Coordinates of C-alpha atoms in Angstrom, one line a residue:
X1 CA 57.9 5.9 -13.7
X2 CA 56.6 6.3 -10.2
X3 CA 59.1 8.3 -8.7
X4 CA 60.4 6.9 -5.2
X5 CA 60.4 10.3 -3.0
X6 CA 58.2 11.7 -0.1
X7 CA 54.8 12.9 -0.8
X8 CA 55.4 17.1 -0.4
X9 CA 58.4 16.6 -2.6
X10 CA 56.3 15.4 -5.6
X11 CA 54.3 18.9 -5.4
X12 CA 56.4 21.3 -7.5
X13 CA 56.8 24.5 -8.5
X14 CA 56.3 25.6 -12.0
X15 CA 60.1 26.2 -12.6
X16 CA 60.5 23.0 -11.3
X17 CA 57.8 21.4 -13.0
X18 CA 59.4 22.2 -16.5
X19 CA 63.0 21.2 -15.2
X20 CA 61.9 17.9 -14.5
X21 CA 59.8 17.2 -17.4
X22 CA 62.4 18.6 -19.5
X23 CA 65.1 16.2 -18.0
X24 CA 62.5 13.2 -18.6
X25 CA 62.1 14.1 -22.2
X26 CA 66.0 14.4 -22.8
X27 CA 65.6 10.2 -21.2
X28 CA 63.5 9.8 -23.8
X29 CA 60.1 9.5 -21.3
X30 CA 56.9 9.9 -22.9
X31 CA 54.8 12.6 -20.2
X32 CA 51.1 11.7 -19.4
X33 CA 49.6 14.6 -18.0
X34 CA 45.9 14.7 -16.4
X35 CA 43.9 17.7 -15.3
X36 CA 40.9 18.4 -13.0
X37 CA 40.0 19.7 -9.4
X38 CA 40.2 16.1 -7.9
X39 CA 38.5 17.6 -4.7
X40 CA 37.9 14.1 -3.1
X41 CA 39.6 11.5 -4.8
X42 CA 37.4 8.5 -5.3
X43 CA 37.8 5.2 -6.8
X44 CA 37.0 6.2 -10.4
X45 CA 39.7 8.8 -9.8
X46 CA 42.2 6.3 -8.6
X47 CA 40.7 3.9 -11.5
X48 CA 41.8 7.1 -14.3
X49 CA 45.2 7.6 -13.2
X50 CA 46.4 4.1 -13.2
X51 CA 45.1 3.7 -16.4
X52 CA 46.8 7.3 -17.4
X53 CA 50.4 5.6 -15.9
X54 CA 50.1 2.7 -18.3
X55 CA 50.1 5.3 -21.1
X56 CA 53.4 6.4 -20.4
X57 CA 56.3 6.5 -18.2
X58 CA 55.6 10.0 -16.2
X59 CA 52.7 10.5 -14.7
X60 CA 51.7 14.6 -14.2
X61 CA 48.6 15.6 -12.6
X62 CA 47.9 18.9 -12.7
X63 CA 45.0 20.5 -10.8
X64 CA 43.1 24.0 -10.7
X65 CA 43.7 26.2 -7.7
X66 CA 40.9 27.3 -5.1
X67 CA 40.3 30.8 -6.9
X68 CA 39.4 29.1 -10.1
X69 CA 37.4 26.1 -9.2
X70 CA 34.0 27.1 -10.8
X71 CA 31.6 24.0 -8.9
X72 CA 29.5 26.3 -7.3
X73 CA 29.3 27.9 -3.3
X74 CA 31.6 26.1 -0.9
X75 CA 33.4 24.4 -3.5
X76 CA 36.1 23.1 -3.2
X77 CA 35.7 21.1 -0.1
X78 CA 39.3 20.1 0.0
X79 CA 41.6 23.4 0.0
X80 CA 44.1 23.1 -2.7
X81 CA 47.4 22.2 -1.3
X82 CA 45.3 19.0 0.1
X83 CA 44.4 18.1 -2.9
X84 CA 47.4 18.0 -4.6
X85 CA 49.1 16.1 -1.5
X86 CA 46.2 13.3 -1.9
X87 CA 47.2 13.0 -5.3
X88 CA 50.7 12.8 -4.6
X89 CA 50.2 10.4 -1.8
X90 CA 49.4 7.2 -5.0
X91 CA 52.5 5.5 -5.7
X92 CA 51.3 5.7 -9.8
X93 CA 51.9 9.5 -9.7
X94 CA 55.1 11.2 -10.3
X95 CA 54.3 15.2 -9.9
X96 CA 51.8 17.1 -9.3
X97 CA 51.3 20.7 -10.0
X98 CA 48.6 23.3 -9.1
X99 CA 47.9 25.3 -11.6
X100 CA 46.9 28.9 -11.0
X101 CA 44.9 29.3 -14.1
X102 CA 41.3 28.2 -15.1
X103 CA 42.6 26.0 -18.1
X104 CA 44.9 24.0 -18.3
X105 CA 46.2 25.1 -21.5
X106 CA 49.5 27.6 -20.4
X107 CA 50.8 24.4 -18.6
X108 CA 50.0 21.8 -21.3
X109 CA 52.1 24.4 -23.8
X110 CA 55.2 24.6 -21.5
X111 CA 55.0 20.8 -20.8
X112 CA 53.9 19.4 -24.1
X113 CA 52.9 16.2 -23.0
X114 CA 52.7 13.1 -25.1
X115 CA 49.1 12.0 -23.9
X116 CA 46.8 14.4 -22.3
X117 CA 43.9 11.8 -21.0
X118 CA 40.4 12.7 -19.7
X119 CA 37.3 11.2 -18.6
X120 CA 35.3 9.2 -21.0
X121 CA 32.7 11.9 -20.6
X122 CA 34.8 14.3 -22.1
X123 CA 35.0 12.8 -25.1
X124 CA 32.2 14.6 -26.7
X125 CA 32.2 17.5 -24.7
X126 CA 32.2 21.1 -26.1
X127 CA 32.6 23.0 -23.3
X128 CA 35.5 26.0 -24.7
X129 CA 38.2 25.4 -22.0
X130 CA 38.1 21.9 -22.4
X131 CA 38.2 22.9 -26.1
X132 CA 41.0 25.1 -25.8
X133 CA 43.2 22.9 -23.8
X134 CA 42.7 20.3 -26.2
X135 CA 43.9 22.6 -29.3
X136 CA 47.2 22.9 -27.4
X137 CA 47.9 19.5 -27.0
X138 CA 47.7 19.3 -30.6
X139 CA 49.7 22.6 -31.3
X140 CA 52.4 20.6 -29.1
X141 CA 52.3 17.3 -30.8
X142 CA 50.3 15.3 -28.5
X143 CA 47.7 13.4 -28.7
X144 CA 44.1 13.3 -26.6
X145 CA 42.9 10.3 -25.2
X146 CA 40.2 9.2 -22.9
X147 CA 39.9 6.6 -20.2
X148 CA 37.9 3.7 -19.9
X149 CA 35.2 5.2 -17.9
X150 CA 34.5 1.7 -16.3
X151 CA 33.7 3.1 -12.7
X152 CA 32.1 6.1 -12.1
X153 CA 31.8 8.7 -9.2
X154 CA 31.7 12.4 -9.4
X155 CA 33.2 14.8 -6.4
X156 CA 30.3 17.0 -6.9
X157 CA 27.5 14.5 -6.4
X158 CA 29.8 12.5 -4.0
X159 CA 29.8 16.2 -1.6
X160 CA 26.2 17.2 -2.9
X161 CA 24.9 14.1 -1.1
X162 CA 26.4 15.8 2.0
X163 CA 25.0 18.9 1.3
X164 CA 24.9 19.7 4.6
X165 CA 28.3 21.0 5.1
X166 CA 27.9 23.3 2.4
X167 CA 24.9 25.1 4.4
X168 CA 26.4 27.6 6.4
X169 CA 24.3 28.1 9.1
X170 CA 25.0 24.0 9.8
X171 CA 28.2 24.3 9.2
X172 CA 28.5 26.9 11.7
X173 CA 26.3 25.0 14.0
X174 CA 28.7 21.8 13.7
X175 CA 31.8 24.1 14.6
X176 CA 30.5 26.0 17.3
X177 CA 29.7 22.4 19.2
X178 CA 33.2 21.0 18.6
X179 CA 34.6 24.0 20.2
X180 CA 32.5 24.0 22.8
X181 CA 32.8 20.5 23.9
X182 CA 34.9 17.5 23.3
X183 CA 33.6 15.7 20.1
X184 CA 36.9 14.8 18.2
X185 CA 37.6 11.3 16.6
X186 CA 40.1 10.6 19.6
X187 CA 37.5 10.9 22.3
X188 CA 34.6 9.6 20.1
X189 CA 37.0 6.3 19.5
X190 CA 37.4 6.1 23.3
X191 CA 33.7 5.6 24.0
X192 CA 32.8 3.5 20.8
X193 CA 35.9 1.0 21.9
X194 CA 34.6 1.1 25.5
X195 CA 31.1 0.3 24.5
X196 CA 32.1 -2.8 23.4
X197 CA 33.3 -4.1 26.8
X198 CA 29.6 -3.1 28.2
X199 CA 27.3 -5.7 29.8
X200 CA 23.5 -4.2 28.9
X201 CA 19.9 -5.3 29.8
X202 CA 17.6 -3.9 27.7
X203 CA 13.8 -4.5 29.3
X204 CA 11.0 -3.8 27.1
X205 CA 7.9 -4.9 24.3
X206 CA 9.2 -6.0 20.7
X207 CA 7.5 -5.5 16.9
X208 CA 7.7 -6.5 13.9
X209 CA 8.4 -3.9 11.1
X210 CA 7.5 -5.1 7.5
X211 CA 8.3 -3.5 4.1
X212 CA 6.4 -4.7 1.2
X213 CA 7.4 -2.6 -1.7
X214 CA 4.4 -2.2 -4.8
X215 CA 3.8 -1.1 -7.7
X216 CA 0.9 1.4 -9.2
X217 CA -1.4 -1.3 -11.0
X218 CA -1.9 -0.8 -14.5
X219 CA -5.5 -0.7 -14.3
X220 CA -8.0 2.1 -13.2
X221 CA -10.0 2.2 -9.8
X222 CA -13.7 1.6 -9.4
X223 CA -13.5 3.8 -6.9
X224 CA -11.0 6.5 -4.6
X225 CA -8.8 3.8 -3.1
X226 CA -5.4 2.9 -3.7
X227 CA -4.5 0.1 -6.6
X228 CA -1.1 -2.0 -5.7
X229 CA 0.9 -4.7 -7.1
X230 CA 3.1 -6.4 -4.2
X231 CA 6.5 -6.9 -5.2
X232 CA 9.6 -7.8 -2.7
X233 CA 8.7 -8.3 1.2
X234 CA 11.4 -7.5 4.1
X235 CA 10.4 -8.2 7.7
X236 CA 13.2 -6.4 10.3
X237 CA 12.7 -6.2 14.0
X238 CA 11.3 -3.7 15.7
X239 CA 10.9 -1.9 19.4
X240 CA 13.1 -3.2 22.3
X241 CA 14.8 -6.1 20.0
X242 CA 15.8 -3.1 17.7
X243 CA 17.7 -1.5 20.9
X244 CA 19.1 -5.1 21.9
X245 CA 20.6 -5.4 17.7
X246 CA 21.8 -2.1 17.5
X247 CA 23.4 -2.2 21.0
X248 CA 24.9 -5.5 20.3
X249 CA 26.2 -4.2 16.4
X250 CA 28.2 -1.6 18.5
X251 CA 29.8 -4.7 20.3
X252 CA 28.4 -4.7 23.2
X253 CA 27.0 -8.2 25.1
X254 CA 23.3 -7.9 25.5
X255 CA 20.5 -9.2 27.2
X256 CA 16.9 -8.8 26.1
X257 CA 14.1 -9.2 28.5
X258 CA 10.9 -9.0 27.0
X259 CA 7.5 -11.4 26.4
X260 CA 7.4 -13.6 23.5
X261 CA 4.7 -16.3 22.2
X262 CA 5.8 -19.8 22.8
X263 CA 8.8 -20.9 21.1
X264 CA 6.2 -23.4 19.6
X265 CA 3.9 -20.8 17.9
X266 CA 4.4 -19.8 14.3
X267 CA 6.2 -16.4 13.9
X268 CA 4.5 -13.6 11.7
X269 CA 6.4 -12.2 8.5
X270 CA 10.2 -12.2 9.6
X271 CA 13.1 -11.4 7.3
X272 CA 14.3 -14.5 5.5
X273 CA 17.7 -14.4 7.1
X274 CA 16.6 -15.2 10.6
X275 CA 14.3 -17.4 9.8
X276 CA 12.4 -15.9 13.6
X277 CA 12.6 -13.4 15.9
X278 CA 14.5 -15.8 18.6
X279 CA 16.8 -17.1 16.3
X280 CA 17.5 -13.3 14.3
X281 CA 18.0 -12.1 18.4
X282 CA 20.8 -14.8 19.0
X283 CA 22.1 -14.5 15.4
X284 CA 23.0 -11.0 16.4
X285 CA 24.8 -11.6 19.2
X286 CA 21.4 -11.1 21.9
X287 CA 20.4 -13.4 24.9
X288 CA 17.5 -13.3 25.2
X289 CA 15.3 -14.1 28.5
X290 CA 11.4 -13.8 28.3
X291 CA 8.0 -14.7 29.4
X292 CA 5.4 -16.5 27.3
X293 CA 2.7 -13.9 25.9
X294 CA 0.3 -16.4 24.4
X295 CA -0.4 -14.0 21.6
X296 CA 1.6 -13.3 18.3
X297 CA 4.2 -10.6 17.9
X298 CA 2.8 -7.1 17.0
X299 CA 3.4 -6.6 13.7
X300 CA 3.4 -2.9 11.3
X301 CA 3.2 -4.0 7.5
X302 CA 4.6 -0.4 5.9
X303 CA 3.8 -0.5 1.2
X304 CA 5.7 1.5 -0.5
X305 CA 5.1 2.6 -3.6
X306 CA 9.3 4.0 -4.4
X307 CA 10.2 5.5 -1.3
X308 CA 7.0 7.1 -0.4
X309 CA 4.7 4.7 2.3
X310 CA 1.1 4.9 0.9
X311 CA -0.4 2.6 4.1
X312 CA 0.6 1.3 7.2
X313 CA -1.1 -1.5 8.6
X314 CA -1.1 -2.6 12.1
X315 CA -1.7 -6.3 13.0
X316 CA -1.9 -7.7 17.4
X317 CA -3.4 -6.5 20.7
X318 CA -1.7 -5.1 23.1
X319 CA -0.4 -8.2 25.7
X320 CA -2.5 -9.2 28.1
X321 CA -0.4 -10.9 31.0
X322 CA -1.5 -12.2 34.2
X323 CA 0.2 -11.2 37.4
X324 CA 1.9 -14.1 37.2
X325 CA 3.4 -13.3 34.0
X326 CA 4.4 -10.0 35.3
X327 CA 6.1 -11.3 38.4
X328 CA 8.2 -13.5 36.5
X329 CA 9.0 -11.0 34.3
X330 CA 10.5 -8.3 36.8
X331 CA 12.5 -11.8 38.4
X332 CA 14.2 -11.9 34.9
X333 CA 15.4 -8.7 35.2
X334 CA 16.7 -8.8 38.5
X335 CA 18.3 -12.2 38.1
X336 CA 20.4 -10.7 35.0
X337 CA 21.2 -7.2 37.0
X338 CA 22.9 -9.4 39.5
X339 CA 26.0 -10.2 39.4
X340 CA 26.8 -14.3 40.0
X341 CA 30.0 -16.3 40.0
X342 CA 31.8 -15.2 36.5
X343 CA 29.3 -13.1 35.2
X344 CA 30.5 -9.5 35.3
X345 CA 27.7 -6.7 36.9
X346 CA 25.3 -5.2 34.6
X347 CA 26.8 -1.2 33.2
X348 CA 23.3 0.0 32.5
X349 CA 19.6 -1.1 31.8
X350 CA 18.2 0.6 29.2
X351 CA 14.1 0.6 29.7
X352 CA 11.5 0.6 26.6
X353 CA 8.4 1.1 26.9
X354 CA 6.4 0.4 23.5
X355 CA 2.8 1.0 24.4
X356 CA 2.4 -2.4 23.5
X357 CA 1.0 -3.9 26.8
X358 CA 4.7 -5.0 28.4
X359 CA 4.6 -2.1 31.1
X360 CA 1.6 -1.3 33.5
X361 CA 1.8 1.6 36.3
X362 CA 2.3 -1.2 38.7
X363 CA 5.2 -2.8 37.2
X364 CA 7.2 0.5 36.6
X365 CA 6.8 1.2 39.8
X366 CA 7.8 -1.8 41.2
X367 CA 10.9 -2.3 38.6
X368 CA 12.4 1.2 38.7
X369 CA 13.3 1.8 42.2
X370 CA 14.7 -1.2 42.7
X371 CA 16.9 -1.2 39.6
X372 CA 18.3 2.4 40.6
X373 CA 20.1 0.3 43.8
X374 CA 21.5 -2.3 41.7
X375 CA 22.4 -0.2 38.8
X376 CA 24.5 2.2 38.3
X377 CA 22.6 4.0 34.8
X378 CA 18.9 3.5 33.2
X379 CA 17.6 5.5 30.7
X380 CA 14.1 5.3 29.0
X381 CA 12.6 5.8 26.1
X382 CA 8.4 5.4 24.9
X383 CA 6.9 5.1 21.7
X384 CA 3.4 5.7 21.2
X385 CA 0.2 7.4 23.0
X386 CA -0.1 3.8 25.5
X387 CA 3.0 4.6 26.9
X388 CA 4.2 5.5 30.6
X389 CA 6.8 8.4 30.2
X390 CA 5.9 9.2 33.8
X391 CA 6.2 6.2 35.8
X392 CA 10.1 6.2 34.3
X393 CA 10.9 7.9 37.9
X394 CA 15.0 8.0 39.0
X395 CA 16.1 7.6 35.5
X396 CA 19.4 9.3 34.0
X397 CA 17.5 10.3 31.1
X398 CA 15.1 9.5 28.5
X399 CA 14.9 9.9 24.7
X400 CA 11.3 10.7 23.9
X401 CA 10.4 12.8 21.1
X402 CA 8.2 16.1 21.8
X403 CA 5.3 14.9 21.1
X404 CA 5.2 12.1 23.0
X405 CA 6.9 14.1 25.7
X406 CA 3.6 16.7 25.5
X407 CA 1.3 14.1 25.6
X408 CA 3.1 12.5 28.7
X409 CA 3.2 15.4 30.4
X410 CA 0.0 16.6 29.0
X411 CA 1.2 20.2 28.4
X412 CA 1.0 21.5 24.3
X413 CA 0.8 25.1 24.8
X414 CA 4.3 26.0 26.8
X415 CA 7.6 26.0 25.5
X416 CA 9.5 23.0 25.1
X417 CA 12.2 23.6 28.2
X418 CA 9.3 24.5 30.4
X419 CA 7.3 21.0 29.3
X420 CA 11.2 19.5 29.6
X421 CA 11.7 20.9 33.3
X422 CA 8.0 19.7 34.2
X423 CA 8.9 15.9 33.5
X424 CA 12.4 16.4 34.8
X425 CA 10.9 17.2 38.1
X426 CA 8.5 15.0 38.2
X427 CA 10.2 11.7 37.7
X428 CA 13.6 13.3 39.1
X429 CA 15.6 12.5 35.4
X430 CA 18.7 13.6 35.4
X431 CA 18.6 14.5 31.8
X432 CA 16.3 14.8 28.9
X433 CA 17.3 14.0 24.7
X434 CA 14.4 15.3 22.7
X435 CA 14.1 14.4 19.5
X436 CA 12.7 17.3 16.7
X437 CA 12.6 15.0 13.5
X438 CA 14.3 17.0 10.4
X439 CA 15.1 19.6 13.3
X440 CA 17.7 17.2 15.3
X441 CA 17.6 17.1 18.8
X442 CA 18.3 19.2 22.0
X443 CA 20.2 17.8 25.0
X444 CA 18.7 19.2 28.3
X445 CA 20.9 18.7 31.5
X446 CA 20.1 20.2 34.9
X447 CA 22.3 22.6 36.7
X448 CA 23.3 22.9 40.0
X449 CA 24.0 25.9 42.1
X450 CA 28.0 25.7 41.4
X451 CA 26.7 25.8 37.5
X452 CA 28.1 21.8 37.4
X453 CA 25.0 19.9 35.8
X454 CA 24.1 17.4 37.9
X455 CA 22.7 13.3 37.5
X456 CA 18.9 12.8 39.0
X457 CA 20.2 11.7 42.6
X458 CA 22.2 14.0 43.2
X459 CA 21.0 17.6 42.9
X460 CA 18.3 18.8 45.0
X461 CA 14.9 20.7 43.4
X462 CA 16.1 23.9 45.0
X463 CA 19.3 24.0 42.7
X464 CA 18.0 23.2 39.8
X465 CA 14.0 24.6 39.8
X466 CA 15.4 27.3 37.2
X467 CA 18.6 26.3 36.1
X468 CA 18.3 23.9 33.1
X469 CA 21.0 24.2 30.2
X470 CA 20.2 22.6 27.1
X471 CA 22.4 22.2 23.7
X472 CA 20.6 21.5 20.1
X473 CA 22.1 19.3 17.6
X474 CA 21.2 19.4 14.3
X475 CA 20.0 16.4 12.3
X476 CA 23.4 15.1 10.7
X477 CA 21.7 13.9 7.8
X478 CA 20.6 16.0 4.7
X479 CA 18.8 13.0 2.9
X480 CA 16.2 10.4 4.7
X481 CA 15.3 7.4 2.7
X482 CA 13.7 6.0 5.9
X483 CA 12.9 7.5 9.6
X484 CA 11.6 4.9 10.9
X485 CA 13.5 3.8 13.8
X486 CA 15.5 7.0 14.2
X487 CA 14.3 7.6 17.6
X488 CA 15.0 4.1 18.4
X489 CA 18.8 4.4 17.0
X490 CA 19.5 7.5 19.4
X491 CA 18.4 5.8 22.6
X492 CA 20.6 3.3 21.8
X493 CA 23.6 4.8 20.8
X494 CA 23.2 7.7 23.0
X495 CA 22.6 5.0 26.2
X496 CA 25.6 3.1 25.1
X497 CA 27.5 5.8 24.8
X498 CA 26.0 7.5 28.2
X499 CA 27.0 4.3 30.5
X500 CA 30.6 4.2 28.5
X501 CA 31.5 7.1 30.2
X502 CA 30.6 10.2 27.7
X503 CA 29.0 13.3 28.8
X504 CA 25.3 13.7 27.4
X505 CA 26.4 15.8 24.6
X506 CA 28.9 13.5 23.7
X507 CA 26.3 10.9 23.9
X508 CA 23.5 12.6 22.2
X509 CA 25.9 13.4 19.2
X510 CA 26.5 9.6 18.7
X511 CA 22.8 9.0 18.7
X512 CA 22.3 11.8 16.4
X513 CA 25.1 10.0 14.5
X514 CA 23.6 6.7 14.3
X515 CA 20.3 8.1 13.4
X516 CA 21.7 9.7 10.7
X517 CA 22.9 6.6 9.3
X518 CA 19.5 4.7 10.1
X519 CA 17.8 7.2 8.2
X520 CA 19.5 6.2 4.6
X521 CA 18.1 2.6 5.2
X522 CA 15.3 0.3 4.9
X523 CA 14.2 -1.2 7.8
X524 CA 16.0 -1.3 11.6
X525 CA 19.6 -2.7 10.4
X526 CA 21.8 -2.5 13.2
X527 CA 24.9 -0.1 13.0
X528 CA 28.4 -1.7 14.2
X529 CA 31.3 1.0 15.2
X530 CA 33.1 0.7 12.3
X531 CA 30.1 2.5 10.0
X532 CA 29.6 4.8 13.7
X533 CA 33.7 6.0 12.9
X534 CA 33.0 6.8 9.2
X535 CA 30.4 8.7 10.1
X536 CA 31.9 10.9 12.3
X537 CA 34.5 11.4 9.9
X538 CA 32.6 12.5 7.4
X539 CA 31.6 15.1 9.9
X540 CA 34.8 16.2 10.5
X541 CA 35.7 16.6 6.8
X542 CA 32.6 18.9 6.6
X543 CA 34.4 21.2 9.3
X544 CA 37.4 21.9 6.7
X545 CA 35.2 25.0 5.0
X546 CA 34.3 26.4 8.4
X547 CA 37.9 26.1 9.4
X548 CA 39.2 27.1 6.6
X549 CA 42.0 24.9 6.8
X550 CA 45.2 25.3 4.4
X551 CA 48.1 22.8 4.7
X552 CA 51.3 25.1 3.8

């Protein structure tokens, strides 16, 4: 019938309930009713009830009050008045009704509906209140029937998946940052839509990350070593270019400096849509200036036997360029920091150091000064042992994980602010995001006399030789499929983010965002804003059993 009226009015009381279905019997209607907890309606819900509104003319959907939902701690996500406004919200239902009980069979023998229509799964079920409720659609006359079944989604796996909101001491984690600092979808929108008007340089060694996914070969060892049947390849890639795609997937416009075999040479194991790293870079929306290396790409072949990685094999030196190569390469940089004719100035540089030959001592020191004067915000981040964490001096902050922070500073016995504070003061960072793995991350900000935390030019060692805040964030993700690159997505997002005009912990909660997303993928695929915004929003809905939020 679909019932042309506003959405709260379609909610009704149970007086009211029976007065309209009464009326649409007397009109000679035939009533479909429906029944569940519909916590998060989802397409096979959707799916259900249109098919339940082509089995009749009114379409009821009645659905079990908090008290009696029975889908274990936490549940349900979505209080119940919610719920039945969601429901009410599709144009193919006519009323909806929450029912008190935990069966729905006292309404079903004051309505009497014609059809009562469940789930396909339900059609040999012999759970007793599914049982019951079935006997009294008999007793009234109706009949049971059961839909098609033809997409499938369950609420419970759908908020399992996100088990994370239902663990309180993250939940409480979660709501103690948003009211403690500004992360709502308002302010979060703001710095994703002004990311995409950034101009970035990102300056640093790239990789090559391969998957080749095997299988256990039928036959028994010789010997103890591994036995594997190759199956599908991916190539993605990996270091700086990974920064450059992901920066340019938030819609920013990118530059990537780095060193490169001729544009002659034959490429190592690339993914077949970019058919090499050049063209995948420009494909992606990356310019991208470099040197010639003379040597091929470094490459990591991961084999994966499901999702577990059995071996990683590492392929490449680390380059060897000649002072000439290095020259031009800190020219590059400066000619796309400065501004010229049309071009707009450069927001931020964004420095990555790979331990892949790209950086010397000589050339950080050279390069990083200089940049501070031209540039308004670099940031850093290192990856492996061959890395210089320490020559990264006048940065805003860098994004290194502890133990690569540790063996930087070359400090593994003291606690992690003190090993924090020791690099802080030693190459004057403004800031510090340290990465925990499975533990998140913690933002670490100096502080100032007048308690205002303070950028690295600005606030002298005698304010701030005791006076470091920091803030953890918790990893956003209850499920990893892949961490590889996880580090690499917060330095990005958190940099973008940073030079967009967000405070660190804003920033560091979009990193830990985007790394939460990385992690449920194979391979470095870039993240645009769009995927950034659902994700945050799936954090928010997590919030609604902290808050305890009831719409009256």
């Amino acid at each position: 019938m679909a019932v042309a009226c506003s959405v709260k009015s379609k909610v009704l009381s149970l007086a009211r309930l029976q007065a309209c279905c009464d009326d649409a019997r007397r009109r000679g209607l035939t009533i479909v009713q429906c029944h569940g907890c519909f916590d998060i309606v989802h397409p096979g819900h959707v799916r259900h009830l249109e098919f339940a509104s082509r089995q009749g003319d009114v379409l009821l959907v009645t659905i079990t009050a908090d008290r009696e939902v029975s889908k274990g701690t936490g549940r349900p996500l979505i209080p119940e008045r919610l719920r039945a406004e969601n429901l009410a919200a599709l144009n193919c239902v006519d009323f909806v009704y929450i029912d008190p009980n935990a069966t729905a069979e006292q309404v079903i023998s004051l309505v009497k509906p014609d059809v009562y229509l469940k789930g396909r799964e339900y059609e040999a079920n012999r759970d007793p209140r599914f049982l019951s409720e079935r006997e009294a659609v008999e007793r009234a006359g109706g009949r049971v029937m059961f839909s098609s079944g033809d997409v499938v989604f369950s609420s419970s796996a759908l908020i399992e998946s996100s088990a994370e909101h239902l663990d309180p001491l993250f939940s409480g984690r979660l709501e103690q940052l948003f009211s403690t600092h500004d992360l709502e979808s308002s302010r979060l929108d703001a710095i994703v839509d002004r990311i995409a008007q950034l101009r970035l340089v990102v300056v640093g060694d790239v990789s090559i990350d391969t998957y080749v996914h095997c299988t256990q070969s039928d036959g028994l060892p010789d010997g103890p070593y591994l036995t594997l049947r190759p199956g599908s390849t991916a190539g993605y890639d990996g270091g700086a270019a990974a920064v450059a795609k992901s920066l340019a997937g938030l819609g920013a416009e990118v530059t990537l400096v780095t060193a490169l075999p001729s544009a002659n040479r034959t490429m190592t194991a690339m993914a077949p849509e970019d058919g090499g790293l050049r063209e995948g870079l420009t494909g992606a929306g990356v310019a991208v200036r470099c040197v010639e290396s003379g040597q091929p790409v470094y490459e990591r072949t991961r084999y994966l036997v499901g999702r577990q990685t059995v071996m990683q094999l590492d392929s490449g030196e680390s380059l060897a360029l000649d002072e000439s190569a290095r020259r031009r390469l800190v020219a590059s940089v400066f000619e796309q920091v400065r501004a010229r004719g049309r071009r707009r100035p450069v927001d931020g540089v964004l420095l990555y150091d790979g331990g892949l030959g790209l950086f010397t001592p000589a050339v950080l020191d050279h390069l990083v000064p200089r940049l501070r004067s031209r540039v308004d915000r670099v940031t850093c981040d290192v990856n492996g042992r061959r890395s210089y964490l320490m020559r990264m001096r006048g940065t805003d902050f860098g994004c290194p994980n502890e133990q690569e922070l540790r063996e930087a500073v070359g400090n593994f016995s003291d606690s992690l602010p003190a090993v924090v504070w020791q690099w802080m003061d030693a190459v004057r960072a403004g800031a510090a995001v340290v990465t925990l793995g499975p533990e998140g991350l913690i933002v670490f900000e100096r502080v100032g006399e007048s308690g205002k935390r303070g950028r690295g030019r600005s606030a002298s060692n005698r304010q701030w030789k005791t006076r470091l805040s920091s803030v953890h964030i918790p990893a956003l993700g209850s499920t990893a499929t892949d961490t590889t690159g996880c580090g690499d997505s917060v330095f990005a997002a958190s940099s973008a983010a940073a030079m967009a005009g967000a405070d660190m912990v804003q920033a560091a909660y979009l990193g830990s965002l985007s790394a939460a997303i990385q992690s449920r993928r194979y391979g470095r695929v870039p993240i645009d804003g769009s995927v950034l915004r659902m994700e945050w929003q799936r954090m928010a809905a997590g919030r609604l059993q902290v808050l305890g939020t009831v719409a009256g």
